[in-house]
Amino acid sequence: MLIEEIKKHVVDTELTSTQKKSLDYFLENGFPTTSDEDWKYTPLKKVIKRKYFLQSSDFELNDEIIQQYSLGFKNKIIFKNGKIYSEPKISGLSIKKTRDLCMPKNSALCYLNEAICENTYEIIFDKNLNLDNPIEILHFINNDNDYFLQLRTKITCGSGSNVKLVERFCNIGKKTLINSCMHADVKRNGFFEISKLQSYNDNTHTIDNTLVDQDRDSTANVNTFSFDGSFIRNNLNFYQNNENCTSNMNGITIINKSNFVDHHTFVDHKFQNCLSNESYKGVYFDNTKGVFNGKIMVRPAAQKINAFQSNNNLLFSDSASIKTKPQLEIYADDVKCSHGCTIGQIDKKSLFYMKSRGFSEKTAKGLLTFAFLIEVIEKLNTKEIVDYAKTEIAKKLSIEKGLL
Amino acid sequence: MLEIKNLKAQIEDKTILNGVNLKVNKGEVHAIMGPNGSGKSTLSSVIAGNEDYDVSSGSITYEGDDLLEMAPEERSHRGVFLSFQYPVEIPGLSVSNFIKTAINEKRKAFGQENISAKELLQLFKEKCELLNIDKEYLSRSLNEGFSGGEKKRNEIFQMAMMEPKLSILDETDSGLDIDALKIVANGVNSLKSSSNSIILITHYQRLLNYIVPDFVHILKDGKIVMSGDKSLAQKLEKEGYSFLN
């Protein structure tokens, strides 16, 4: 069992007092199970029953592999099995390794991460740093043994900074379970955006915890593209810690085979005059399973906020399923909140209309599905990201990209 | 071009077409009129290949081949075009991209290359002029937020772009104001030739003032009960369907 491996691993590791506390918390609570409300539909048990090793090994990384996973941005921060491998030289950007870094936590996995992650990095963008192009964060993973990898990053976006990131986990090795914790601290008037490209091979299971703290007048966007991966759990939390914050979440999920994707999001509206906007669309083929749980908390002081949430899903097979749940808790009285979830199939009338114009079933379905997704795609503001999304969508729908 | 023999069709367990016979030759314009619920739209749906309807007996032969054997897209490739009574809205898919793909799907079916950008632009320009359509409209999402009239005009625009051999216009006149009706009729007339045929399905004689049919058929209770020339439509207009009794 994985928990035994963890216990064995920490015997030889010197832990700080914070780490020790976190470890105790984790060991006391263990991995979440389906009796935890937030993990009710998440087959984590299946994932953790495999024997993974926590010890990492080294491997050779070359440009060819890097190019294969890169969207071609000039600036890249590259990690190898969690350790920094290369970083761009940008004035106003500093990256440092640190040991004891406390972060907000949204599950026992975050405690575990805090306790045993050996490679914790702080990425600091100075105030008023304005990046023209996104920076890619590429995590390459290749271990000698099946691997339980902890990634832990804190990103600080200084006040008035403008930071766009693209993050990708690239497992080129054996079976790996990734437990990643990212904490973004967006200071006053900062702009932070991260696009998570989740196209994993069958060997890769991921638990992705992303927590965003926002100060006054800041904007944070998180785009999550889940196209492949046998097990993906995303925990995405926004904390609006001052007035006039904007939080945007865009998600596109298209999966096939027996893949599983679970999006849990949480927005904590604590102050007035803030906005949150969440739009997730999912397309499920074959025997796939999806979960969406979007919680919005509007605290008593959070007057005059706008919170929008939608989750729309298309099921392409009788054996595909999606469990979707909007969850609004509103304790303020002068707010505007809306939410909506839909689950459906491709509209038969539209399909016939297109066929009667000569479209093959495949092309008609593909274009209708793309049309279903377009609302989210139109919210993306980076050409390369739009291009990536279209490429992956075309691939998934087996249609030519030129049609999109 | 098209020969329908003793066609019977049903939706779920309800028989709607109860032995339709119709022969349409090249270059002819046929009008099919009839009271509500007589089966007009069902007939057009069955010709276009809507799988919601079951054909229980009879046959449709198109250019010598069994039309009922063909998938809807194949019928389209072979030149059958249905202008829908209620065209669907597809947000996110532009009119131009939709039509371009439709043209290319047909070309692909015949092993031809995709249409060149230059050729396509020229065709768009020509047909926009024909139907008095602003070019900006090509980049709008297909039928999304279109008025009833715009949707119908868009159907005829697609017809103009795809140059079908057999066009079925299902109540294309409903929802059109008189100016739009003239433009649409004008467009249809200019697309008419000795090598293609048109079936007009309509409630009113009004459209037939602009697109003059060679034959008028009256469909009632799933059967063609009377056929004649354009004067039949005028008689209907004057006397209503009650004269059939």
XYZ file of C-alpha atoms in Angstrom:
649
model
C 0.000 0.000 0.000
C 1.101 3.497 -0.768
C 0.669 4.669 2.795
C 3.240 2.098 3.961
C 5.684 3.409 1.364
C 5.139 6.911 2.688
C 5.819 5.813 6.238
C 8.947 3.996 5.125
C 10.096 7.005 3.145
C 9.821 9.495 5.999
C 11.868 7.371 8.382
C 15.039 8.446 6.598
C 13.947 12.032 6.049
C 14.467 14.905 8.358
C 11.252 16.869 8.621
C 10.724 20.402 9.847
C 8.156 20.940 12.529
C 5.572 22.156 9.987
C 6.203 19.112 7.860
C 5.937 16.873 10.857
C 2.568 18.382 11.748
C 1.303 17.987 8.233
C 2.481 14.418 8.131
C 0.686 13.639 11.365
C -2.456 15.182 9.968
C -2.181 13.121 6.820
C -1.453 9.869 8.592
C -4.335 10.445 10.899
C -6.743 11.135 8.045
C -5.250 9.031 5.310
C -6.091 9.350 1.641
C -9.584 10.654 0.975
C -12.144 7.937 0.348
C -15.546 7.836 -1.268
C -17.104 8.465 2.127
C -15.692 12.001 1.986
C -18.309 14.180 0.294
C -15.675 15.826 -1.906
C -14.352 12.486 -3.109
C -17.604 10.621 -3.328
C -17.310 9.802 -7.018
C -13.527 9.715 -7.243
C -11.969 6.268 -7.564
C -8.771 7.274 -5.798
C -8.654 3.908 -4.081
C -7.976 2.187 -7.372
C -5.132 4.568 -8.098
C -3.365 4.279 -4.754
C -3.512 0.529 -4.433
C -0.601 0.232 -6.836
C 2.879 0.209 -5.403
C 4.646 3.461 -6.145
C 8.092 4.518 -5.037
C 8.807 7.914 -3.612
C 12.504 7.896 -4.398
C 13.376 9.737 -7.568
C 16.069 8.940 -10.071
C 17.716 11.053 -12.734
C 17.425 10.921 -16.497
C 18.667 12.632 -19.613
C 16.540 15.320 -21.114
C 17.154 16.666 -24.587
C 15.807 19.448 -26.752
C 13.927 17.076 -28.961
C 11.762 15.857 -26.095
C 11.285 19.374 -24.812
C 10.124 20.588 -28.220
C 7.683 17.731 -28.417
C 5.790 19.003 -25.386
C 6.333 22.713 -25.790
C 3.862 25.056 -27.419
C 6.878 26.946 -28.665
C 7.063 29.824 -26.229
C 10.541 31.250 -25.858
C 10.619 31.272 -22.097
C 10.405 27.995 -20.272
C 10.848 26.860 -16.732
C 11.723 23.195 -16.933
C 11.658 20.667 -14.127
C 12.996 17.120 -14.128
C 11.296 14.784 -11.682
C 10.372 17.850 -9.683
C 13.837 19.418 -9.659
C 14.557 22.586 -11.559
C 16.445 21.917 -14.783
C 16.442 25.236 -16.566
C 14.959 28.659 -16.160
C 14.683 31.707 -18.359
C 16.647 34.834 -17.699
C 14.072 37.524 -17.216
C 14.737 40.564 -15.156
C 12.140 40.680 -12.426
C 11.702 36.910 -12.286
C 13.401 34.860 -9.630
C 13.092 31.199 -8.794
C 14.351 29.744 -5.571
C 14.233 26.425 -3.902
C 12.884 26.401 -0.424
C 12.173 23.810 2.182
C 9.455 24.758 4.499
C 6.714 26.514 2.639
C 3.308 26.692 4.138
C 0.426 26.933 1.714
C -3.331 26.845 1.965
C -4.690 23.320 1.775
C -7.865 21.878 0.370
C -7.435 18.195 1.044
C -5.349 15.635 2.877
C -3.264 15.396 -0.276
C -2.061 18.954 0.326
C -0.923 18.001 3.826
C 0.914 15.037 2.420
C 2.489 17.246 -0.192
C 3.623 19.705 2.446
C 5.078 16.922 4.546
C 7.099 15.028 2.003
C 7.771 17.239 -1.000
C 11.512 17.644 -1.305
C 11.491 20.110 -4.149
C 9.522 23.165 -3.271
C 10.012 26.227 -5.403
C 9.050 29.824 -5.168
C 8.610 31.612 -8.436
C 8.486 35.316 -7.877
C 7.394 37.884 -10.416
C 8.341 41.361 -9.266
C 5.837 44.131 -9.059
C 4.871 45.786 -12.299
C 6.616 43.075 -14.307
C 4.714 42.877 -17.534
C 5.318 39.743 -19.573
C 4.370 39.980 -23.225
C 4.298 36.233 -23.734
C 3.391 33.332 -21.528
C 6.073 31.335 -19.774
C 5.838 27.592 -20.091
C 6.289 25.458 -17.025
C 7.183 21.977 -18.179
C 7.519 19.148 -15.718
C 9.315 16.189 -17.266
C 8.939 12.954 -15.400
C 10.874 9.762 -15.948
C 11.678 7.530 -13.030
C 13.334 4.142 -12.749
C 10.372 2.814 -10.809
C 6.679 3.521 -10.641
C 6.633 6.872 -9.026
C 4.645 8.944 -6.576
C 5.783 12.463 -7.313
C 5.140 15.570 -5.239
C 5.303 18.929 -6.946
C 5.067 22.089 -4.929
C 5.268 25.589 -6.265
C 4.403 28.966 -4.945
C 3.933 31.698 -7.480
C 3.978 35.278 -6.383
C 2.685 37.866 -8.794
C 3.810 41.238 -7.502
C 1.448 44.158 -7.489
C 0.680 45.471 -10.919
C 2.385 42.521 -12.617
C 1.015 40.733 -15.633
C 1.867 37.051 -15.677
C 0.723 34.314 -18.012
C 1.790 30.729 -17.552
C 1.253 27.477 -19.372
C 1.723 24.338 -17.337
C 2.202 20.817 -18.515
C 3.194 17.556 -16.870
C 5.060 15.340 -19.308
C 5.527 11.808 -18.097
C 7.835 9.956 -20.414
C 8.513 7.122 -18.029
C 6.776 4.539 -15.918
C 3.506 4.690 -14.069
C 3.383 7.899 -12.111
C 0.986 9.442 -9.664
C 1.504 13.173 -9.480
C 0.366 15.140 -6.495
C 0.877 18.759 -7.369
C 0.218 21.775 -5.184
C 0.434 25.201 -6.684
C -0.271 28.304 -4.712
C -0.560 31.547 -6.609
C -0.453 34.720 -4.609
C -1.701 37.558 -6.771
C -0.966 40.928 -5.265
C -2.814 44.188 -5.689
C -3.777 44.986 -9.269
C -1.955 41.920 -10.517
C -3.007 39.799 -13.469
C -2.346 36.099 -13.322
C -3.286 33.468 -15.803
C -2.404 29.815 -16.015
C -3.412 27.353 -18.704
C -3.171 23.755 -17.655
C -2.649 21.365 -20.531
C -3.756 17.964 -19.359
C -2.993 15.539 -22.151
C -1.490 12.641 -20.304
C -0.644 9.127 -21.331
C -2.249 6.128 -19.654
C 0.696 5.854 -17.289
C -0.067 9.105 -15.614
C -2.465 9.821 -12.782
C -2.720 13.327 -11.477
C -4.073 15.168 -8.502
C -3.730 18.826 -9.242
C -4.322 21.263 -6.405
C -4.305 24.888 -7.434
C -4.995 27.570 -4.886
C -5.185 31.205 -5.795
C -5.087 34.039 -3.304
C -6.136 37.388 -4.681
C -5.616 40.862 -3.368
C -7.533 44.028 -4.262
C -8.135 44.812 -7.964
C -6.505 41.618 -9.153
C -7.570 39.212 -11.875
C -6.829 35.518 -11.968
C -7.693 33.180 -14.841
C -7.281 29.441 -14.776
C -7.888 27.511 -17.996
C -7.994 23.760 -17.661
C -7.863 21.506 -20.714
C -8.377 17.866 -19.901
C -7.963 15.779 -23.010
C -6.272 12.600 -21.865
C -5.433 10.885 -18.657
C -6.693 7.780 -16.957
C -7.192 9.634 -13.692
C -7.292 13.401 -13.277
C -8.503 15.161 -10.186
C -8.385 18.955 -10.196
C -8.931 20.937 -7.037
C -9.105 24.591 -7.909
C -9.667 27.184 -5.205
C -9.894 30.945 -5.400
C -9.795 33.155 -2.343
C -10.836 36.729 -2.931
C -9.154 38.474 -0.048
C -10.050 42.027 -0.905
C -12.379 44.132 -3.001
C -12.705 44.243 -6.747
C -11.221 40.864 -7.562
C -12.050 38.922 -10.703
C -11.680 35.158 -10.910
C -12.230 33.330 -14.193
C -12.287 29.593 -14.667
C -12.549 28.025 -18.078
C -12.565 24.309 -18.607
C -12.720 22.032 -21.597
C -12.796 18.297 -21.041
C -12.950 15.777 -23.864
C -12.095 12.256 -22.895
C -12.450 8.791 -24.291
C -11.608 5.182 -23.437
C -12.063 4.588 -19.699
C -10.595 7.881 -18.618
C -11.716 9.777 -15.581
C -11.698 13.517 -14.976
C -12.904 15.230 -11.848
C -13.107 19.013 -11.474
C -13.706 20.396 -8.024
C -13.721 24.157 -7.882
C -14.281 26.572 -5.064
C -14.586 30.344 -5.053
C -14.547 32.123 -1.769
C -16.157 35.544 -2.141
C -15.148 37.365 1.003
C -15.288 40.990 -0.074
C -17.592 43.260 -1.964
C -17.606 44.265 -5.629
C -15.982 41.102 -6.881
C -16.676 38.866 -9.822
C -16.299 35.195 -10.563
C -17.012 33.548 -13.842
C -16.851 29.827 -14.356
C -17.529 27.982 -17.553
C -16.772 24.292 -17.892
C -17.762 22.150 -20.829
C -17.297 18.430 -21.066
C -17.549 15.830 -23.807
C -17.549 12.208 -22.767
C -17.021 9.235 -25.064
C -16.836 5.480 -24.498
C -16.683 4.389 -20.862
C -15.506 7.673 -19.455
C -16.597 9.195 -16.207
C -16.654 12.830 -15.298
C -17.265 14.740 -12.118
C -17.911 18.433 -11.733
C -18.468 20.090 -8.400
C -18.456 23.849 -8.353
C -18.835 25.513 -5.012
C -19.340 29.223 -4.614
C -19.267 30.737 -1.176
C -20.595 34.256 -0.758
C -19.783 35.476 2.717
C -21.822 38.144 4.541
C -19.433 40.975 3.644
C -19.387 40.057 -0.043
C -22.103 42.444 -1.172
C -22.528 43.476 -4.788
C -20.685 40.520 -6.177
C -21.444 38.724 -9.429
C -20.887 35.011 -9.567
C -21.640 32.980 -12.660
C -21.163 29.304 -13.080
C -22.048 26.885 -15.811
C -21.230 23.292 -16.528
C -22.509 21.785 -19.758
C -21.896 18.245 -20.835
C -22.373 16.077 -23.869
C -22.471 12.342 -23.535
C -21.577 10.349 -26.616
C -22.103 6.878 -25.253
C -24.533 5.006 -23.078
C -21.704 3.940 -20.830
C -20.286 7.425 -20.302
C -21.391 9.380 -17.278
C -21.005 12.735 -15.611
C -21.890 13.672 -12.080
C -22.336 17.395 -11.866
C -23.200 19.503 -8.872
C -23.373 23.259 -8.476
C -23.128 24.328 -4.884
C -23.945 27.862 -3.886
C -23.799 29.140 -0.357
C -24.936 32.723 -0.175
C -24.856 34.751 3.032
C -25.049 38.233 1.536
C -28.270 39.722 0.221
C -27.241 42.135 -2.515
C -25.566 39.768 -4.939
C -26.079 38.327 -8.350
C -25.387 34.625 -8.656
C -26.343 32.181 -11.317
C -25.512 28.624 -12.049
C -26.566 25.982 -14.463
C -25.688 22.433 -15.321
C -26.774 20.529 -18.379
C -26.212 17.010 -19.586
C -27.329 16.053 -23.050
C -26.614 14.498 -26.379
C -25.984 15.966 -29.799
C -29.220 17.448 -31.058
C -30.733 15.091 -33.619
C -32.379 17.868 -35.593
C -29.101 19.707 -35.993
C -27.422 16.492 -37.017
C -30.026 15.805 -39.703
C -29.833 19.374 -40.914
C -26.110 19.054 -41.441
C -26.339 15.629 -43.040
C -28.939 16.950 -45.429
C -26.290 19.468 -46.488
C -23.885 16.662 -47.256
C -21.938 16.505 -43.995
C -20.811 13.041 -42.996
C -21.966 11.904 -39.585
C -18.435 12.289 -38.225
C -17.940 15.818 -39.538
C -21.426 16.901 -38.493
C -20.965 15.569 -34.968
C -17.482 17.034 -34.774
C -18.573 20.487 -35.834
C -21.611 20.444 -33.579
C -19.397 19.447 -30.681
C -16.956 22.180 -31.537
C -19.843 24.631 -31.700
C -20.842 23.419 -28.236
C -17.346 24.221 -26.968
C -16.836 27.511 -28.761
C -18.174 29.631 -25.919
C -15.225 28.594 -23.778
C -12.704 28.808 -26.603
C -13.746 32.383 -27.296
C -12.741 33.318 -23.773
C -9.135 32.321 -24.381
C -6.890 35.219 -25.176
C -3.639 33.626 -26.290
C -3.288 32.541 -29.891
C -1.062 29.569 -29.099
C -3.499 28.304 -26.472
C -6.439 28.581 -28.847
C -4.383 26.744 -31.420
C -3.465 24.015 -28.954
C -7.098 23.624 -27.934
C -8.246 23.366 -31.552
C -5.568 20.819 -32.416
C -6.485 18.612 -29.496
C -10.217 19.010 -30.076
C -9.884 18.116 -33.761
C -7.847 15.059 -32.809
C -10.383 13.974 -30.235
C -13.306 14.459 -32.611
C -11.457 12.863 -35.559
C -12.009 15.823 -37.822
C -9.596 17.968 -39.761
C -8.358 20.924 -37.786
C -8.884 23.130 -40.821
C -12.616 22.786 -40.319
C -12.511 24.488 -36.936
C -35.599 12.884 -62.138
C -37.803 11.867 -59.206
C -40.494 9.270 -59.089
C -42.466 8.530 -55.967
C -44.681 5.472 -56.043
C -47.331 4.584 -53.507
C -45.227 5.988 -50.681
C -46.414 5.226 -47.174
C -44.594 6.621 -44.161
C -45.167 6.840 -40.479
C -43.703 8.417 -37.401
C -43.819 6.188 -34.399
C -47.155 4.445 -35.006
C -48.901 7.244 -36.791
C -49.311 6.892 -40.529
C -48.795 10.231 -42.207
C -48.194 9.451 -45.860
C -50.713 7.041 -47.206
C -49.796 6.248 -50.785
C -48.207 9.272 -52.432
C -47.538 9.165 -56.168
C -45.529 11.926 -57.787
C -43.353 12.252 -60.840
C -41.035 15.206 -61.298
C -39.135 15.619 -64.547
C -36.054 17.687 -65.226
C -36.756 21.400 -65.491
C -40.175 21.213 -63.858
C -41.534 23.183 -60.938
C -44.124 21.412 -58.829
C -46.126 22.977 -56.042
C -47.558 20.852 -53.275
C -50.328 22.461 -51.302
C -52.583 21.132 -48.646
C -54.187 21.835 -45.310
C -52.305 21.638 -42.019
C -51.355 18.113 -41.080
C -51.813 16.730 -44.555
C -48.253 15.389 -44.676
C -46.448 18.039 -46.751
C -43.478 18.406 -44.436
C -43.311 14.667 -43.892
C -43.018 14.165 -47.625
C -40.104 16.606 -47.815
C -38.435 15.017 -44.778
C -38.723 11.544 -46.271
C -37.236 12.695 -49.569
C -34.323 14.292 -47.708
C -33.788 11.169 -45.575
C -34.935 12.098 -42.089
C -34.652 8.892 -40.099
C -37.423 9.880 -37.711
C -39.855 8.620 -40.330
C -40.305 5.001 -41.269
C -41.161 4.209 -44.843
C -43.448 1.211 -44.654
C -44.020 0.731 -48.354
C -43.603 2.307 -51.733
C -40.519 3.634 -53.466
C -38.674 6.766 -54.396
C -36.483 6.643 -57.450
C -34.050 9.463 -58.070
C -32.131 9.585 -61.331
C -32.855 5.900 -61.733
C -31.532 4.906 -58.299
C -33.329 3.932 -55.128
C -33.278 7.124 -53.069
C -34.482 5.406 -49.919
C -31.324 3.325 -49.895
C -29.142 6.408 -49.656
C -27.996 8.132 -46.456
C -29.095 11.765 -46.139
C -25.590 13.023 -46.917
C -25.416 10.857 -50.020
C -28.715 12.297 -51.249
C -27.229 15.734 -50.745
C -24.095 14.812 -52.670
C -26.300 13.555 -55.474
C -28.033 16.915 -55.688
C -31.072 16.705 -53.406
C -31.589 19.853 -51.367
C -34.179 20.545 -48.705
C -34.826 24.094 -47.625
C -36.040 23.575 -44.068
C -39.219 25.005 -42.693
C -37.417 25.470 -39.372
C -33.676 25.733 -40.035
C -31.602 24.914 -36.965
C -29.334 27.379 -35.228
C -25.736 26.379 -34.781
C -23.926 28.875 -32.582
C -20.208 28.879 -33.155
C -20.319 27.752 -36.750
C -20.160 30.559 -39.262
C -22.339 30.635 -42.360
C -19.258 30.707 -44.579
C -17.534 27.821 -42.827
C -20.720 25.781 -42.886
C -21.254 26.275 -46.614
C -17.598 25.765 -47.442
C -17.613 22.453 -45.581
C -20.862 21.401 -47.251
C -19.361 22.080 -50.683
C -16.148 20.260 -49.813
C -17.941 17.248 -48.361
C -19.714 16.895 -51.678
C -16.484 17.291 -53.609
C -14.809 14.733 -51.391
C -17.603 12.270 -52.138
C -16.759 12.559 -55.822
C -13.014 12.404 -55.245
C -12.508 16.048 -56.096
C -10.157 18.566 -54.517
C -11.454 21.117 -52.017
C -12.810 24.291 -53.517
C -10.109 26.950 -53.853
C -10.382 30.061 -51.721
C -10.582 32.197 -54.853
C -13.361 30.171 -56.388
C -15.280 30.159 -53.128
C -14.988 33.905 -52.676
C -16.206 34.495 -56.187
C -19.163 32.196 -55.603
C -20.004 33.910 -52.316
C -19.862 37.298 -53.981
C -22.083 36.257 -56.836
C -24.725 34.589 -54.682
C -24.745 37.348 -52.069
C -25.566 39.776 -54.818
C -28.255 37.494 -56.172
C -30.040 37.355 -52.839
C -29.208 40.846 -51.702
C -27.179 39.597 -48.763
C -24.598 41.667 -46.974
C -21.217 39.952 -46.990
C -20.742 40.522 -43.259
C -23.514 38.067 -42.736
C -21.231 35.243 -43.868
C -19.218 35.488 -40.695
C -22.243 35.282 -38.443
C -23.036 32.049 -36.640
C -25.376 29.886 -38.655
C -28.950 31.020 -38.074
C -28.130 32.173 -34.564
C -30.261 35.178 -33.758
C -31.485 35.315 -37.352
C -35.012 36.522 -37.873
C -37.458 34.092 -39.460
C -36.946 35.815 -42.788
C -33.165 35.753 -42.528
C -33.229 32.034 -41.820
C -35.303 31.386 -44.937
C -33.098 33.589 -47.041
C -30.105 31.736 -45.687
C -31.643 28.458 -46.834
C -31.991 29.786 -50.359
C -28.483 31.193 -50.153
C -27.225 27.688 -49.357
C -29.267 26.341 -52.234
C -27.677 28.890 -54.541
C -24.206 27.959 -53.318
C -24.739 24.211 -53.631
C -26.468 24.198 -56.989
C -28.706 21.187 -56.369
C -30.555 19.242 -59.030
C -33.691 18.735 -56.994
C -34.691 21.416 -54.521
C -37.532 21.036 -52.086
C -38.575 24.313 -50.536
C -40.599 23.563 -47.442
C -42.727 26.599 -46.640
C -39.939 28.919 -47.587
C -42.491 31.714 -47.935
C -43.705 31.592 -44.347
C -42.066 34.260 -42.242
C -41.064 36.347 -45.231
C -42.365 39.851 -45.756
C -43.328 40.808 -49.248
C -39.968 42.375 -50.125
C -38.024 39.406 -48.852
C -40.412 37.075 -50.644
C -39.690 38.842 -53.917
C -35.945 38.638 -53.389
C -36.099 34.952 -52.489
C -38.430 34.165 -55.395
C -36.204 36.085 -57.702
C -33.221 34.079 -56.473
C -35.029 30.790 -56.960
C -36.140 31.792 -60.438
C -32.639 32.630 -61.499
C -31.423 29.248 -60.232
C -34.070 27.461 -62.248
C -32.862 25.746 -65.374
C -33.802 23.002 -67.756
C -31.603 20.572 -65.858
C -32.914 21.029 -62.337
C -36.273 20.678 -60.666
C -38.047 22.350 -57.794
C -40.763 21.184 -55.429
C -42.460 24.025 -53.594
C -44.365 23.195 -50.467
C -46.639 25.985 -49.448
C -49.872 26.923 -47.778
C -50.553 29.944 -49.845
C -50.859 30.831 -53.431
C -48.874 34.029 -52.836
C -45.474 32.424 -53.471
C -46.758 30.971 -56.708
C -47.315 34.454 -58.094
C -43.558 34.820 -58.057
C -42.391 31.290 -58.734
C -44.760 29.946 -61.303
C -45.284 26.185 -61.032
C -45.818 23.847 -63.953
C -47.941 21.589 -61.764
C -49.918 22.021 -58.587
C -50.800 19.060 -56.379
C -53.079 18.966 -53.413
C -52.055 16.696 -50.579
C -54.734 15.647 -48.159
C -54.663 12.929 -45.512
C -51.342 11.696 -46.798
C -52.396 11.367 -50.432
C -52.315 13.539 -53.489
C -55.994 14.018 -54.139
C -55.880 16.439 -57.013
C -53.340 17.699 -59.548
C -53.521 20.457 -62.071
C -51.777 23.523 -63.363
C -51.327 26.875 -61.645
C -55.004 27.656 -61.917
C -55.651 25.012 -59.280
C -53.757 27.128 -56.772
C -55.869 30.126 -57.660
C -59.029 28.125 -57.195
C -57.775 27.015 -53.793
C -57.011 30.555 -52.809
C -60.515 31.587 -53.675
C -62.487 28.682 -52.315
C -60.304 27.168 -49.616
C -59.800 23.454 -49.146
C -63.513 22.929 -48.580
C -64.113 22.495 -52.297
C -62.281 19.189 -52.059
C -65.114 17.749 -50.056
